[in-house]
Coordinates of C-alpha atoms and ligand atoms in Angstrom, one line a residue:
M1 CA 190.5 137.6 144.0
V2 CA 189.8 141.4 144.8
T3 CA 188.6 141.9 148.5
Y4 CA 185.1 143.0 148.6
P5 CA 185.0 146.4 150.4
R6 CA 181.7 145.8 152.4
I7 CA 182.3 149.1 154.7
H8 CA 182.8 151.5 151.8
F9 CA 179.6 150.1 149.9
G10 CA 177.5 149.8 152.7
M11 CA 174.0 151.4 152.2
E12 CA 175.5 154.8 151.8
K13 CA 173.5 157.4 150.0
L14 CA 174.4 158.7 146.5
Y15 CA 174.2 162.3 145.8
N16 CA 173.2 164.5 142.7
F17 CA 175.9 166.8 141.7
I18 CA 174.6 170.1 140.9
D19 CA 176.4 173.4 140.6
G20 CA 179.6 172.2 142.1
K21 CA 178.0 170.2 145.2
L22 CA 177.2 167.1 146.1
V23 CA 173.3 167.4 147.1
E24 CA 170.6 165.1 148.1
P25 CA 167.3 164.9 145.9
G26 CA 164.9 167.6 146.7
K27 CA 162.3 165.4 147.9
S28 CA 165.0 163.3 149.7
N29 CA 163.6 160.2 147.7
Y30 CA 166.1 157.2 146.9
L31 CA 165.9 154.0 145.3
P32 CA 167.9 150.8 146.2
N33 CA 171.0 150.0 144.0
I34 CA 171.4 146.4 143.3
N35 CA 174.7 144.6 143.4
P36 CA 173.9 142.2 140.3
A37 CA 176.2 139.5 141.3
E38 CA 174.7 139.2 145.1
G39 CA 171.1 140.1 143.8
V40 CA 171.0 142.7 147.2
A41 CA 170.7 146.2 147.2
Y42 CA 173.9 147.8 148.6
N43 CA 173.4 151.4 148.6
L44 CA 170.9 154.3 147.7
V45 CA 170.7 156.3 144.4
P46 CA 168.9 159.4 144.2
D47 CA 165.2 159.1 142.8
S48 CA 165.2 162.8 141.6
D49 CA 162.5 164.3 139.7
A50 CA 162.0 167.5 137.3
Q51 CA 162.7 169.9 140.1
D52 CA 166.2 168.7 140.7
V53 CA 166.5 168.6 136.9
A54 CA 165.6 172.4 136.9
E55 CA 168.0 173.1 139.5
A56 CA 170.7 171.3 137.5
V57 CA 169.6 173.5 134.3
K58 CA 169.8 176.7 135.9
A59 CA 173.4 175.9 137.4
A60 CA 174.4 174.8 134.1
R61 CA 172.9 177.9 132.5
F62 CA 174.6 180.3 134.8
A63 CA 178.0 178.6 134.2
F64 CA 177.7 178.5 130.4
A65 CA 178.9 182.3 129.8
S66 CA 182.2 181.8 131.6
W67 CA 182.8 178.3 130.7
S68 CA 182.4 179.0 127.1
A69 CA 184.6 181.7 127.1
M70 CA 187.4 180.1 129.0
P71 CA 190.7 180.0 127.4
L72 CA 191.2 176.7 125.4
D73 CA 194.3 175.8 127.2
Q74 CA 192.6 176.3 130.7
R75 CA 189.4 174.1 129.7
A76 CA 191.8 171.4 128.5
A77 CA 193.9 171.5 131.4
I78 CA 191.0 170.9 133.8
L79 CA 189.8 168.0 131.7
S80 CA 193.0 166.5 131.5
K81 CA 193.2 166.7 135.0
I82 CA 190.2 164.7 135.3
A83 CA 191.6 162.0 133.2
D84 CA 194.7 161.8 135.4
L85 CA 192.5 161.5 138.4
I86 CA 190.5 158.8 136.8
D87 CA 193.9 156.8 136.1
R88 CA 195.0 157.7 139.7
D89 CA 191.9 155.8 141.0
L90 CA 191.7 153.0 138.7
D91 CA 191.4 150.5 140.7
Q92 CA 188.6 151.8 143.1
L93 CA 186.6 152.9 139.8
A94 CA 187.3 149.6 138.2
L95 CA 185.9 147.7 141.5
A96 CA 182.9 150.0 141.9
E97 CA 182.0 149.3 138.0
S98 CA 182.3 145.7 138.7
I99 CA 180.2 145.6 141.8
D100 CA 177.6 148.0 140.2
Q101 CA 177.1 146.4 136.9
G102 CA 178.4 142.7 137.4
K103 CA 180.9 142.7 135.0
P104 CA 184.2 141.1 135.7
F105 CA 186.8 143.2 137.6
K106 CA 189.5 142.3 135.3
L107 CA 187.1 143.9 132.2
A108 CA 186.6 147.0 133.8
K109 CA 190.2 147.6 135.0
S110 CA 191.6 146.6 131.5
M111 CA 188.7 148.3 129.4
D112 CA 186.2 150.4 130.8
I113 CA 187.9 152.6 133.1
P114 CA 191.0 153.2 130.8
R115 CA 188.6 154.0 128.0
A116 CA 186.7 156.8 130.5
S117 CA 190.0 158.6 130.9
A118 CA 191.2 158.1 127.5
N119 CA 188.0 159.8 126.5
M120 CA 188.4 162.7 128.6
R121 CA 192.1 163.2 127.5
F122 CA 191.3 162.8 123.8
Y123 CA 188.9 165.6 124.0
A124 CA 190.6 167.9 126.3
T125 CA 193.5 168.0 123.6
A126 CA 191.0 167.7 121.0
S127 CA 189.4 171.2 122.0
M128 CA 192.9 172.9 121.6
H129 CA 193.1 171.7 117.9
F130 CA 189.3 172.3 117.0
A131 CA 188.9 174.8 114.0
S132 CA 186.2 175.8 111.4
E133 CA 186.6 176.4 107.8
S134 CA 186.6 179.3 105.7
H135 CA 185.7 179.2 102.0
H136 CA 187.1 181.7 99.4
M137 CA 185.1 183.2 96.4
E138 CA 187.8 184.2 94.4
G139 CA 188.1 187.7 93.8
E140 CA 184.6 188.5 95.1
A141 CA 184.0 187.3 98.9
V142 CA 185.2 185.3 101.7
N143 CA 183.2 183.1 103.8
Y144 CA 184.3 182.2 107.3
T145 CA 182.2 179.5 109.3
T146 CA 182.2 179.8 113.3
R147 CA 181.2 176.7 115.4
T148 CA 180.1 178.1 118.9
P149 CA 179.2 176.2 121.6
I150 CA 175.1 175.5 121.8
G151 CA 174.6 176.0 125.6
V152 CA 173.1 173.5 128.0
A153 CA 173.4 169.9 126.8
G154 CA 171.6 167.0 128.0
C155 CA 173.5 163.7 128.0
I156 CA 171.8 160.3 128.8
S157 CA 173.7 157.1 129.3
P158 CA 173.0 153.4 129.7
W159 CA 174.3 150.7 132.2
N160 CA 176.1 148.4 129.9
L161 CA 179.3 150.5 129.9
P162 CA 178.7 152.9 132.6
L163 CA 181.5 155.3 132.8
Y164 CA 182.8 154.6 129.6
L165 CA 179.6 155.7 127.6
F166 CA 178.9 158.6 130.3
T167 CA 182.4 160.2 129.7
W168 CA 181.8 159.5 125.9
K169 CA 179.1 161.9 125.8
I170 CA 180.3 164.7 128.4
A171 CA 183.8 164.7 127.3
P172 CA 183.0 166.3 123.8
A173 CA 180.3 168.4 125.1
L174 CA 182.6 170.2 127.9
A175 CA 185.3 170.2 125.5
A176 CA 183.2 172.0 122.8
G177 CA 182.3 174.9 125.5
C178 CA 178.9 173.6 126.6
T179 CA 177.8 173.0 129.9
V180 CA 175.9 169.5 130.6
V181 CA 173.4 168.1 132.7
A182 CA 173.7 164.6 132.7
K183 CA 172.0 161.5 134.0
P184 CA 173.7 157.7 134.2
S185 CA 171.6 154.8 134.2
E186 CA 169.9 154.1 137.7
L187 CA 170.9 150.8 137.6
T188 CA 174.8 151.7 137.3
P189 CA 175.1 155.1 139.1
M190 CA 178.1 154.3 141.2
T191 CA 180.9 155.3 139.0
A192 CA 179.5 158.8 137.8
F193 CA 178.8 159.6 141.4
L194 CA 182.6 159.0 142.0
F195 CA 183.3 160.7 138.9
S196 CA 181.6 163.9 140.3
K197 CA 184.1 163.9 143.3
L198 CA 186.7 163.9 140.8
C199 CA 185.4 166.7 138.9
I200 CA 185.4 168.7 142.4
E201 CA 189.0 167.6 143.3
A202 CA 189.8 168.8 139.4
G203 CA 188.9 172.3 140.1
L204 CA 185.9 172.2 137.5
P205 CA 184.1 175.2 137.9
N206 CA 180.5 175.0 139.7
G207 CA 177.6 174.2 137.2
V208 CA 179.8 173.1 134.3
L209 CA 178.6 169.6 134.9
N210 CA 175.5 168.4 136.6
I211 CA 174.6 165.0 137.3
V212 CA 170.9 164.3 138.1
H213 CA 170.5 160.7 139.2
G214 CA 167.1 158.6 138.9
L215 CA 164.6 157.1 136.6
G216 CA 164.6 157.6 132.9
H217 CA 161.0 158.3 132.6
K218 CA 161.2 161.2 135.5
V219 CA 164.9 162.5 135.1
G220 CA 165.6 161.5 131.9
Q221 CA 162.3 162.7 130.5
A222 CA 162.5 166.2 132.2
I223 CA 166.1 166.7 130.9
V224 CA 164.7 166.1 127.3
E225 CA 161.7 168.2 127.9
H226 CA 163.5 171.2 129.5
P227 CA 163.2 174.3 127.2
D228 CA 166.7 175.5 128.2
V229 CA 168.5 172.0 127.2
L230 CA 169.0 172.7 123.6
V231 CA 170.9 169.7 122.5
I232 CA 170.5 166.1 123.7
S233 CA 173.0 163.2 123.4
F234 CA 171.5 159.8 124.3
T235 CA 172.6 156.0 124.1
G236 CA 170.3 153.4 125.0
G237 CA 167.5 151.3 124.0
T238 CA 165.8 151.9 120.6
V239 CA 162.4 152.3 121.9
T240 CA 163.6 154.8 124.4
G241 CA 165.3 156.7 121.4
K242 CA 161.9 157.0 119.9
T243 CA 160.2 158.4 123.0
I244 CA 163.2 161.1 123.3
A245 CA 162.7 161.9 119.5
A246 CA 159.2 162.2 119.8
T247 CA 159.5 164.6 122.9
A248 CA 162.5 166.6 121.3
A249 CA 161.3 166.9 117.4
P250 CA 158.5 169.6 118.4
M251 CA 161.1 171.6 120.2
F252 CA 163.6 171.4 117.5
K253 CA 166.3 170.1 119.6
K254 CA 169.2 169.1 118.4
L255 CA 169.7 165.1 118.8
S256 CA 172.2 162.5 118.6
L257 CA 170.6 158.8 119.0
E258 CA 172.9 155.8 119.9
L259 CA 170.4 152.9 120.0
G260 CA 170.3 149.1 119.8
G261 CA 172.0 146.7 117.7
K262 CA 171.6 143.0 116.3
N263 CA 175.0 142.5 114.6
P264 CA 176.1 140.1 112.2
N265 CA 179.6 138.4 112.3
I266 CA 180.2 137.0 109.1
I267 CA 182.7 134.4 108.4
F268 CA 184.1 133.4 105.2
A269 CA 186.0 129.9 104.6
D270 CA 188.8 131.8 103.5
C271 CA 189.1 133.4 107.0
D272 CA 192.0 132.7 109.4
F273 CA 190.1 130.4 111.3
E274 CA 191.8 130.6 114.8
Q275 CA 191.7 134.3 114.9
A276 CA 187.8 134.2 113.7
L277 CA 186.9 131.6 116.5
N278 CA 188.7 133.3 119.3
T279 CA 187.7 136.8 118.5
S280 CA 183.7 135.5 117.9
I281 CA 184.0 134.4 121.4
Q282 CA 185.0 137.5 122.5
S283 CA 182.7 139.5 120.6
S284 CA 179.7 136.9 121.7
F285 CA 180.3 137.0 125.4
S286 CA 182.6 140.1 126.5
N287 CA 180.7 141.9 129.3
Q288 CA 178.1 139.2 129.2
G289 CA 177.0 139.9 125.9
E290 CA 175.8 143.5 127.1
I291 CA 177.7 145.6 124.5
C292 CA 175.7 147.3 121.6
L293 CA 178.6 146.0 119.5
C294 CA 178.5 142.4 120.3
G295 CA 177.9 140.1 117.4
S296 CA 174.9 138.1 118.2
R297 CA 174.0 136.6 114.7
I298 CA 177.0 134.4 113.7
L299 CA 176.8 133.7 109.8
V300 CA 179.5 131.1 108.8
E301 CA 179.9 129.9 104.9
R302 CA 178.5 126.0 105.1
S303 CA 181.9 124.4 104.1
I304 CA 183.0 125.4 107.4
Y305 CA 180.0 125.5 109.7
E306 CA 180.1 122.1 111.0
K307 CA 183.9 122.7 112.1
F308 CA 183.1 126.2 113.2
V309 CA 179.9 125.2 115.4
D310 CA 181.9 122.4 117.0
E311 CA 184.8 124.5 118.0
F312 CA 182.8 127.4 119.3
V313 CA 180.6 125.3 121.5
K314 CA 183.8 123.6 122.8
R315 CA 185.4 127.0 123.6
T316 CA 182.1 128.5 125.0
K317 CA 182.0 125.8 127.5
E318 CA 185.2 126.8 128.8
L319 CA 184.3 130.2 129.6
V320 CA 184.4 130.4 133.3
V321 CA 181.0 132.0 134.5
G322 CA 181.3 133.4 138.1
D323 CA 182.0 135.9 140.7
P324 CA 183.1 139.1 139.1
L325 CA 185.7 139.8 141.7
E326 CA 187.7 136.7 140.9
D327 CA 190.5 136.8 138.4
K328 CA 189.4 133.9 136.5
T329 CA 186.1 135.0 135.6
R330 CA 185.2 135.7 132.1
V331 CA 181.5 136.2 132.2
G332 CA 179.9 137.9 135.3
A333 CA 176.4 138.8 136.3
L334 CA 173.6 140.0 134.3
V335 CA 172.8 143.6 135.2
S336 CA 169.5 143.4 136.9
E337 CA 166.9 140.5 137.6
A338 CA 164.3 142.0 135.1
H339 CA 167.4 141.9 132.2
M340 CA 168.1 138.3 133.2
K341 CA 164.5 137.3 133.1
K342 CA 164.1 139.2 129.4
V343 CA 167.4 137.1 128.5
L344 CA 166.0 133.8 129.5
S345 CA 162.6 134.7 127.9
Y346 CA 164.5 135.0 124.4
I347 CA 166.0 131.6 124.8
D348 CA 162.5 130.1 125.6
L349 CA 161.4 131.8 122.5
A350 CA 164.3 130.6 120.4
K351 CA 163.0 127.1 121.5
T352 CA 159.6 127.6 120.8
E353 CA 161.0 128.7 117.1
G354 CA 162.9 125.5 116.5
G355 CA 165.9 126.7 117.7
K356 CA 168.6 123.9 118.8
I357 CA 170.3 125.0 122.4
L358 CA 174.0 123.6 121.7
C359 CA 175.2 124.9 125.0
G360 CA 174.0 127.0 127.8
G361 CA 170.3 128.1 128.0
K362 CA 169.9 128.4 131.7
R363 CA 170.4 130.5 134.7
I364 CA 173.3 129.6 137.1
T365 CA 172.8 129.4 140.5
M366 CA 176.1 130.0 142.5
S367 CA 177.4 129.4 146.1
G368 CA 178.2 131.7 148.6
R369 CA 178.1 135.4 148.3
C370 CA 176.8 135.1 144.7
E371 CA 174.1 132.8 145.4
Q372 CA 171.1 135.2 144.4
G373 CA 173.2 136.7 141.4
Y374 CA 171.7 137.3 138.0
F375 CA 174.2 134.6 135.9
V376 CA 173.3 133.0 132.6
E377 CA 174.9 130.4 130.8
P378 CA 176.8 131.5 127.5
T379 CA 174.1 130.1 125.1
V380 CA 174.6 128.9 121.6
I381 CA 171.4 128.4 119.2
I382 CA 171.5 126.8 115.9
D383 CA 168.6 126.0 113.2
L384 CA 166.9 129.1 113.4
D385 CA 165.4 131.1 110.5
Q386 CA 166.9 134.5 109.8
Y387 CA 163.7 136.1 110.0
C388 CA 162.2 134.5 113.5
R389 CA 162.1 137.3 116.4
T390 CA 165.2 135.4 118.0
N391 CA 167.3 136.8 115.2
Q392 CA 165.5 140.0 114.7
E393 CA 165.3 141.5 118.0
E394 CA 168.1 142.6 120.4
I395 CA 168.6 140.2 123.4
F396 CA 171.8 142.2 124.6
G397 CA 173.0 139.1 126.5
P398 CA 175.3 136.1 126.3
V399 CA 173.1 134.4 123.6
V400 CA 174.2 133.9 119.9
T401 CA 172.9 132.1 116.9
I402 CA 175.0 130.5 114.2
M403 CA 173.5 130.0 110.8
P404 CA 175.2 128.6 107.5
F405 CA 175.3 130.5 104.1
D406 CA 176.2 129.3 100.7
K407 CA 177.1 132.3 98.8
E408 CA 178.5 135.8 99.4
E409 CA 175.2 137.6 98.3
E410 CA 173.3 135.3 100.8
A411 CA 175.8 136.3 103.8
I412 CA 175.3 140.1 102.8
A413 CA 171.1 139.5 102.4
Y414 CA 171.2 137.8 105.7
A415 CA 173.4 140.6 107.6
N416 CA 170.7 143.4 106.1
S417 CA 167.7 141.5 107.0
N418 CA 167.3 143.2 110.1
A419 CA 165.9 146.9 111.3
Y420 CA 169.2 147.3 113.2
G421 CA 172.5 148.7 111.5
L422 CA 175.0 149.5 114.3
S423 CA 177.8 147.3 113.6
A424 CA 179.3 144.1 111.7
T425 CA 182.4 141.9 111.6
I426 CA 183.6 140.1 108.3
W427 CA 186.3 137.6 108.5
T428 CA 188.1 137.0 104.9
E429 CA 191.5 136.8 104.0
N430 CA 190.5 138.1 100.4
L431 CA 191.0 141.8 100.6
K432 CA 188.7 142.3 97.3
R433 CA 185.8 140.3 99.3
A434 CA 186.6 142.3 102.3
H435 CA 185.9 145.7 100.5
R436 CA 182.8 144.2 98.5
V437 CA 181.0 143.1 101.6
S438 CA 182.0 146.2 103.8
H439 CA 180.4 148.2 101.3
Q440 CA 177.3 146.4 101.0
V441 CA 176.4 145.6 104.6
K442 CA 174.1 148.4 105.9
S443 CA 175.9 149.2 109.3
G444 CA 177.7 152.4 110.5
I445 CA 180.8 150.5 111.7
I446 CA 182.4 147.9 110.1
W447 CA 185.2 145.3 111.6
V448 CA 187.2 143.5 109.0
N449 CA 189.3 140.4 110.6
C450 CA 188.8 142.4 114.3
W451 CA 186.4 143.2 116.6
L452 CA 186.1 146.3 118.9
L453 CA 189.5 148.2 117.7
R454 CA 188.4 151.9 118.4
D455 CA 190.1 154.6 116.9
L456 CA 188.3 157.7 119.0
R457 CA 189.0 160.0 116.1
T458 CA 186.6 157.8 113.7
P459 CA 183.0 158.3 113.4
F460 CA 180.9 155.8 115.5
G461 CA 177.0 155.0 115.5
G462 CA 174.3 153.4 113.6
M463 CA 172.2 153.1 110.6
K464 CA 168.5 152.3 110.5
Q465 CA 167.0 151.7 114.2
S466 CA 170.5 151.8 115.4
G467 CA 170.4 155.7 115.7
V468 CA 170.7 159.0 114.2
G469 CA 173.9 161.1 114.1
R470 CA 177.8 160.0 114.7
E471 CA 179.7 160.2 117.9
G472 CA 183.6 160.3 118.0
G473 CA 186.5 162.4 116.6
W474 CA 185.3 166.0 115.1
E475 CA 181.9 164.7 114.7
A476 CA 181.2 164.9 118.3
I477 CA 182.5 168.3 118.9
R478 CA 181.0 169.7 116.1
F479 CA 177.6 168.2 117.4
F480 CA 177.7 170.3 120.4
T481 CA 178.3 173.4 118.5
E482 CA 176.0 175.9 116.5
T483 CA 177.4 176.8 113.2
K484 CA 177.2 180.2 111.5
N485 CA 178.4 181.3 108.1
V486 CA 179.7 185.0 107.6
C487 CA 180.3 186.0 104.1
I488 CA 182.1 189.1 103.5
K489 CA 182.3 190.9 99.9
F490 CA 185.6 192.0 98.9
Ligands
NAD1 P1 167.3 152.4 128.2 O1 166.7 153.0 126.8 O2 166.3 151.8 129.0 O3 168.0 153.3 129.1 C1 169.2 154.3 128.7 C2 169.1 155.6 129.5 O4 167.9 156.3 129.1 C3 168.9 155.6 131.0 O5 169.9 156.1 131.6 C4 167.4 155.6 131.3 O6 167.1 155.9 132.8 C5 167.2 156.7 130.5 N1 165.7 157.0 130.0 C6 164.6 155.9 130.0 N2 163.5 156.5 129.6 C7 163.7 157.9 129.2 C8 163.2 158.9 128.9 N3 161.8 158.6 128.5 N4 163.7 160.1 128.3 C9 164.9 159.7 128.9 N5 165.7 159.3 129.5 C10 165.3 157.9 129.3 O7 168.7 151.3 127.7 P2 169.4 150.5 128.8 O8 168.5 149.6 128.8 O9 170.0 151.4 129.7 O10 170.8 150.2 127.7 C11 170.6 149.0 126.9 C12 170.4 149.9 125.6 O11 171.3 150.3 124.9 C13 170.5 148.5 124.4 O12 169.6 148.9 123.5 C14 171.9 148.9 123.7 O13 171.9 148.3 122.6 C15 172.1 150.3 123.8 N6 173.4 150.8 123.7 C16 173.7 151.5 122.4 C17 175.1 152.0 122.3 C18 175.4 152.4 121.3 O14 176.3 152.9 121.1 N7 174.7 152.6 120.0 C19 176.0 151.6 123.2 C20 175.4 151.0 124.6 C21 174.0 150.7 124.7

């Protein structure tokens, strides 16, 4: 068990990071920041507004000329230094993430924080290798293409993987030479606040990265609306994505939207059963099911359906739900009371739609310091139709449905019978089938016989209502650049 640092995390105030300084919001308004495992406020987040965003954009605009002109190796060295400092503070950041978000400390330490430093280091080095194309028209002309940083970028991130996704956006933006105004989720501001201190320590020049904390409809909206923020990278819910797109489109801003998912996990009878089972437990309940890539609809070929359901329920019941700071905990607290209520309301909906709850289904009341925390039992539901709301809408919690299918075409049709198209997992030992099904499932990311195996060079993002554009690799750096072709006649 990790010692809970009450002294460090008393009702301290967090600050915005504007023009290289940690500052109060202009109107000195704050919001309580809740520790979801305890259900109590433990520090105060700036309740910033459009004026704070305007200050941040002004600083970012001013910093752009020198940052975009800085030699690549110097820019890369600063970003790498930030990665080193994240590694140095691994324990502190993992603890902060666990307390702020409700996720197990062990998960934050093994996944979230290492990935945040990997994001910074990956794009620090990528910036040194970035190149643009040239096209020769034999004997006639040469075209060369330049890709120059756009200017001030707005980066808005969600609460489920706070520092992981925050850095996934700002690292390519900074590497491309943009300056940034960023907003983490108001529900999980802590590691972004600690990150701003690391940026100061690493010597990031003033104004290059600005972090404005606060509510989405105030701070987020103000970033999207600001005429000097030319490019927006957003990760969050599909409904918010629509609002952002509606605001940004008339201003012709460049947009990357990484949105919700309702991912199918397709299990064929010829799979490696043990691997499919073990990984499906992870893909269902890791981070309390609060990962956009979690497989929430498990489709199982009928000949192994009963066996799979029995084993899956048995292993689900063995998952230890509890204090995120304890070593044995596999499933922590949901991020907020409102989100817990939403998840529980979907379990009620599933019952009214005819679903049978095989395990879980209820809030858990812990004893001790977590007695008011937002814990929900990992829940497995069967007997639901593909088209019911439970199987169509994103729940984003520790809730999965399992459904049988008879034929490959049926599995593909079920997988595609949804407005979302973020990721899918396919379990089969038949190589031809793996290719066939991967090709036909309409999702931006397909994992065959694995889940969440990430190579940061690959394009990342969803189809349909799961988003617009791709992050990762060169795609992300290119996104933050403006393209120009120069054609020179011989
Ligand atoms: P959300 O849409 O409520 O909030 C995301 C961010 O947007 C927050 O910082 C929020 O303050 C801000 N925001 C809210 N309203 C805004 C507005 N009008 N203008 C600008 N910004 C605004 O999402 P959430 O509840 O924080 O996160 C959960 C959602 O994120 C889920 O739907 C999940 O699937 C999705 N998600 C997607 C990916 C992906 O890569 N596709 C990754 C993680 C999470």
